[in-house]
């Protein structure tokens, strides 16, 4: 090996040696002086690795500090950021004071427990860059100066638990907590936290929510709980939460819910006390209304005596009371009504209600600051003569059911924000609608019919009409989808005949089809709640159901965090893979990735990137339709071949796969009109076709690269083991994070070992760290044992790839090559394996008998850039850009 090739390997080894030589003695010596008295057995004359409670790894780096319940006093060093191997810091139940130390960028740190101490402050930004952190506990430190939930914890995607009860936390709960993928427990009881439960908690995996006893009280409605289906224990007592208790029947694991001492109003959902796991409920000291909840499962149910249930035993309320509560429901159960409308007799002094004999004849809710809608239930109070709802903030329309009230004389709805058509009342009714700027107009943004409780014949009619319309659209789409595919083929062959390139809508398609294209796109993007995804094709759910036999298990080819992948064959023989996801399982993060994937894949098309053929939005489901990759993922071929009964991959197959991946990623980085960063390159995202040629898949984390050389700061995403160090520590991404991950994949191809393998001895678990220490002469021993009997030429290639892998995983991003370099290094290695003679009609050649456009098209296909031209020229005309074979 010439010295120029050895140099990088030498540099790599010396560089690692420098890291290994890092030493924790300074930090530990400071630790010894700040603790008073020092823990027993700690002494400056012995190695810190022998001190009680300290654990070191083989390089004398501190990994654990475990000093719980040691009666320690004194303070901690201000800065522990040099303890870069620290995994666990346990200091709970002592009397430590002073500020919490700076722990920023300790990427190995998983667990911090500082409970039950006397810390004085949590300085800002000390939790920055804790990318491996799982659990942070700092409860029962009432001596802390007021502090906010640190925004820096957004850097900690693995966070499971955050506990800071009785620790003087103030301010709102940040939204990002609900988006952390592993987050399960939040304990912030006995603080001064304010504001609502973040809406991002909807659909999250949070199991335990302890927010009770806030000094000034959290507030707002608690509807979000209904979408937190993983909940087990919810403590919200002693706050100022308001509005009704939502229907929690989706929370199948909820066993304990404490809601006492809030300002909750409304009727308790009958489902609450029959939830399958429920053991304990406390509703005491609220303003709850309606029937007293029953206790069918004999749980521990505390109702107290200060709620406003209509009777003091379970069972239905009087019918006028029930109707008035329906009216209150449409107004969001305002507190004013909850405080006055108590008991089971609406004529027993209820404010705002006037009776004659036993019948309600006047309801006067003027100037009460009410929002919400007018309930159609008013029609059930058949003796009503007057309804005054003026000077509030009511929205929605005037329910037509009100026209049926036989005695009605006055309906005053002036000075609100009502809209919609005014139903026709008998001439005996004095109707006052002035001061409603939108009255008489039908609003088409959906807000006019959004008053959830609006019902009656009119609405039902509209619903039926919409359903019929939707059915029709789906049918048309279904037909259209196939005719479009057929026509597209015809269209393309015509282009070739006429020698025209590009614009295709000049008579190649019936004009009616273009119209359908326009209409359906518009309607579907309105119907789907996420709007327009770009020019890609929507595939009707019927089609997908048909080709997968209604998502039959037999068609299942994979299962992941977000959903299930099915295979299917379209009518024209195209094999497809359908990724089917549930919104509730995807969470906000998943939805963002769904859109990202569509946005990216509609803009890039390459023979080494898995093609998106279409997508489908069906109620709560999201489906992505890809070309089918029959030979599975590189993970299966590399690590699971034995179980799955495959032959191990040969070196030739490995290098060909590596080159395919490099070409796909190079295109993402530099050939597309915009530059993209994949961010999650790894063997499970590299899929194989029948010829074992590879395509890169899963574009859910792709980011648009910033212009120029700047890096982009993002929330950390990706997979441990493949994360470039600068990305893991700072969240900064450039295209070089993909180069790093590619280097890791090369090492896996060389060694047959996984990027992270906990079953190996410590010094070998992390593939990159281990492989970079392997000297050239030891490389044959490091290779995958299935790669045996290699000739000299092949070994030369292997050394080149090993060296390339080393460069790609350089610590500094600017020392890593770009993907183009990787392609250049590997291409000659692959070419060596091409057959020496090619058949005459070789697809790479250009046949001189072809017309120039034909030749151009052939060349584009071979270069894998058909997609750009397709999507530019076709998408505007309402045709699909499904690649044709
Ligand atoms: C914590 O340490 C980091 C890294 O050494 C440094 O950049 C930061 O300024 C420190 N923060 C505080 C509050 O001391
Ligand atoms: C963090 O807490 C969770 C839940 O209590 C636990 O399962 C996990 O093991 C903890 N992580 C560490 C690193 O101790
Ligand atoms: C609690 O927080 C509120 C506002 O969020 C603030 O006005 C009040 O002063 C805080 N109380 C204490 C004791 O810190
Ligand atoms: C929670 O999410 C579900 C499903 O996305 C949605 O239907 C519901 O309205 C959301 N609830 C709240 C309170 O935002
Ligand atoms: C009144 O309703 C319209 C349409 O729903 C809305 O755009 C507008 O913001 C509302 N105005 C007020 C003052 O609430």
Short mmCIF file of N, CA and C in Angstrom, two decimals, residues 11 31 91 93 123 135 161 175 221 230 252 333 377 435 500 509 511 559 633 640 651 664 730 732 771 831 845 860 870:
data_model
loop_
_atom_site.label_atom_id
_atom_site.label_comp_id
_atom_site.label_asym_id
_atom_site.label_seq_id
_atom_site.Cartn_x
_atom_site.Cartn_y
_atom_site.Cartn_z
N UNK A 11 -4.01 8.79 10.57
CA UNK A 11 -4.63 9.98 11.16
C UNK A 11 -5.82 9.58 12.02
N UNK A 31 -15.10 17.88 42.03
CA UNK A 31 -16.22 17.23 42.71
C UNK A 31 -15.86 16.98 44.18
N UNK A 91 -28.14 11.64 42.31
CA UNK A 91 -27.76 12.40 43.50
C UNK A 91 -28.97 12.66 44.39
N UNK A 93 -32.02 12.56 47.15
CA UNK A 93 -32.11 12.43 48.62
C UNK A 93 -30.79 12.76 49.32
N UNK A 123 -29.61 27.02 36.01
CA UNK A 123 -29.16 28.04 35.03
C UNK A 123 -29.68 27.70 33.62
N UNK A 135 -34.45 10.11 31.16
CA UNK A 135 -35.21 10.47 32.34
C UNK A 135 -34.54 11.62 33.09
N UNK A 161 -39.31 10.43 30.64
CA UNK A 161 -39.88 10.96 31.87
C UNK A 161 -39.32 12.34 32.18
N UNK A 175 -45.10 23.12 24.06
CA UNK A 175 -45.74 22.22 23.09
C UNK A 175 -44.84 21.05 22.69
N UNK A 221 -59.84 24.34 28.62
CA UNK A 221 -60.63 23.11 28.55
C UNK A 221 -59.72 21.88 28.51
N UNK A 230 -53.23 6.76 25.34
CA UNK A 230 -52.34 5.91 26.13
C UNK A 230 -52.42 6.23 27.63
N UNK A 252 -58.44 3.45 26.97
CA UNK A 252 -58.75 2.11 27.49
C UNK A 252 -57.90 1.71 28.69
N UNK A 333 -71.18 25.13 27.85
CA UNK A 333 -71.42 25.06 29.30
C UNK A 333 -70.74 26.19 30.06
N UNK A 377 -82.26 22.58 20.19
CA UNK A 377 -83.10 22.02 21.26
C UNK A 377 -84.09 23.04 21.82
N UNK A 435 -77.04 43.60 13.18
CA UNK A 435 -75.74 43.52 13.85
C UNK A 435 -75.08 42.16 13.72
N UNK A 500 -42.55 14.48 -30.77
CA UNK A 500 -42.69 15.68 -29.93
C UNK A 500 -42.28 15.33 -28.51
N UNK A 509 -55.13 13.66 -25.08
CA UNK A 509 -56.15 13.20 -24.15
C UNK A 509 -57.48 13.83 -24.51
N UNK A 511 -60.59 15.99 -23.90
CA UNK A 511 -60.58 17.19 -23.07
C UNK A 511 -61.33 16.97 -21.76
N UNK A 559 -44.07 -4.30 8.92
CA UNK A 559 -44.81 -3.62 9.97
C UNK A 559 -43.83 -2.69 10.65
N UNK A 633 -35.18 -5.68 2.30
CA UNK A 633 -34.22 -4.63 2.65
C UNK A 633 -32.82 -5.19 2.79
N UNK A 640 -29.87 -10.83 8.47
CA UNK A 640 -30.86 -11.86 8.80
C UNK A 640 -30.92 -12.94 7.73
N UNK A 651 -19.24 -10.25 -2.45
CA UNK A 651 -18.62 -8.92 -2.47
C UNK A 651 -19.10 -8.11 -3.67
N UNK A 664 -27.94 7.15 -5.79
CA UNK A 664 -29.24 7.70 -5.38
C UNK A 664 -29.06 8.91 -4.46
N UNK A 730 -25.24 18.95 17.92
CA UNK A 730 -25.76 20.30 17.73
C UNK A 730 -27.04 20.33 16.92
N UNK A 732 -27.11 20.27 13.82
CA UNK A 732 -26.86 20.94 12.54
C UNK A 732 -26.72 19.91 11.43
N UNK A 771 -14.15 0.03 13.91
CA UNK A 771 -13.59 -0.21 12.58
C UNK A 771 -12.49 0.78 12.25
N UNK A 831 -17.47 -1.74 -12.27
CA UNK A 831 -17.32 -1.98 -13.71
C UNK A 831 -16.48 -3.24 -13.96
N UNK A 845 -26.68 1.47 -24.89
CA UNK A 845 -26.26 2.07 -26.15
C UNK A 845 -27.39 2.86 -26.77
N UNK A 860 -32.41 9.40 -21.03
CA UNK A 860 -32.92 9.90 -19.75
C UNK A 860 -33.28 8.73 -18.84
N UNK A 870 -40.89 14.23 -16.63
CA UNK A 870 -42.28 13.81 -16.50
C UNK A 870 -43.07 14.78 -15.66
#
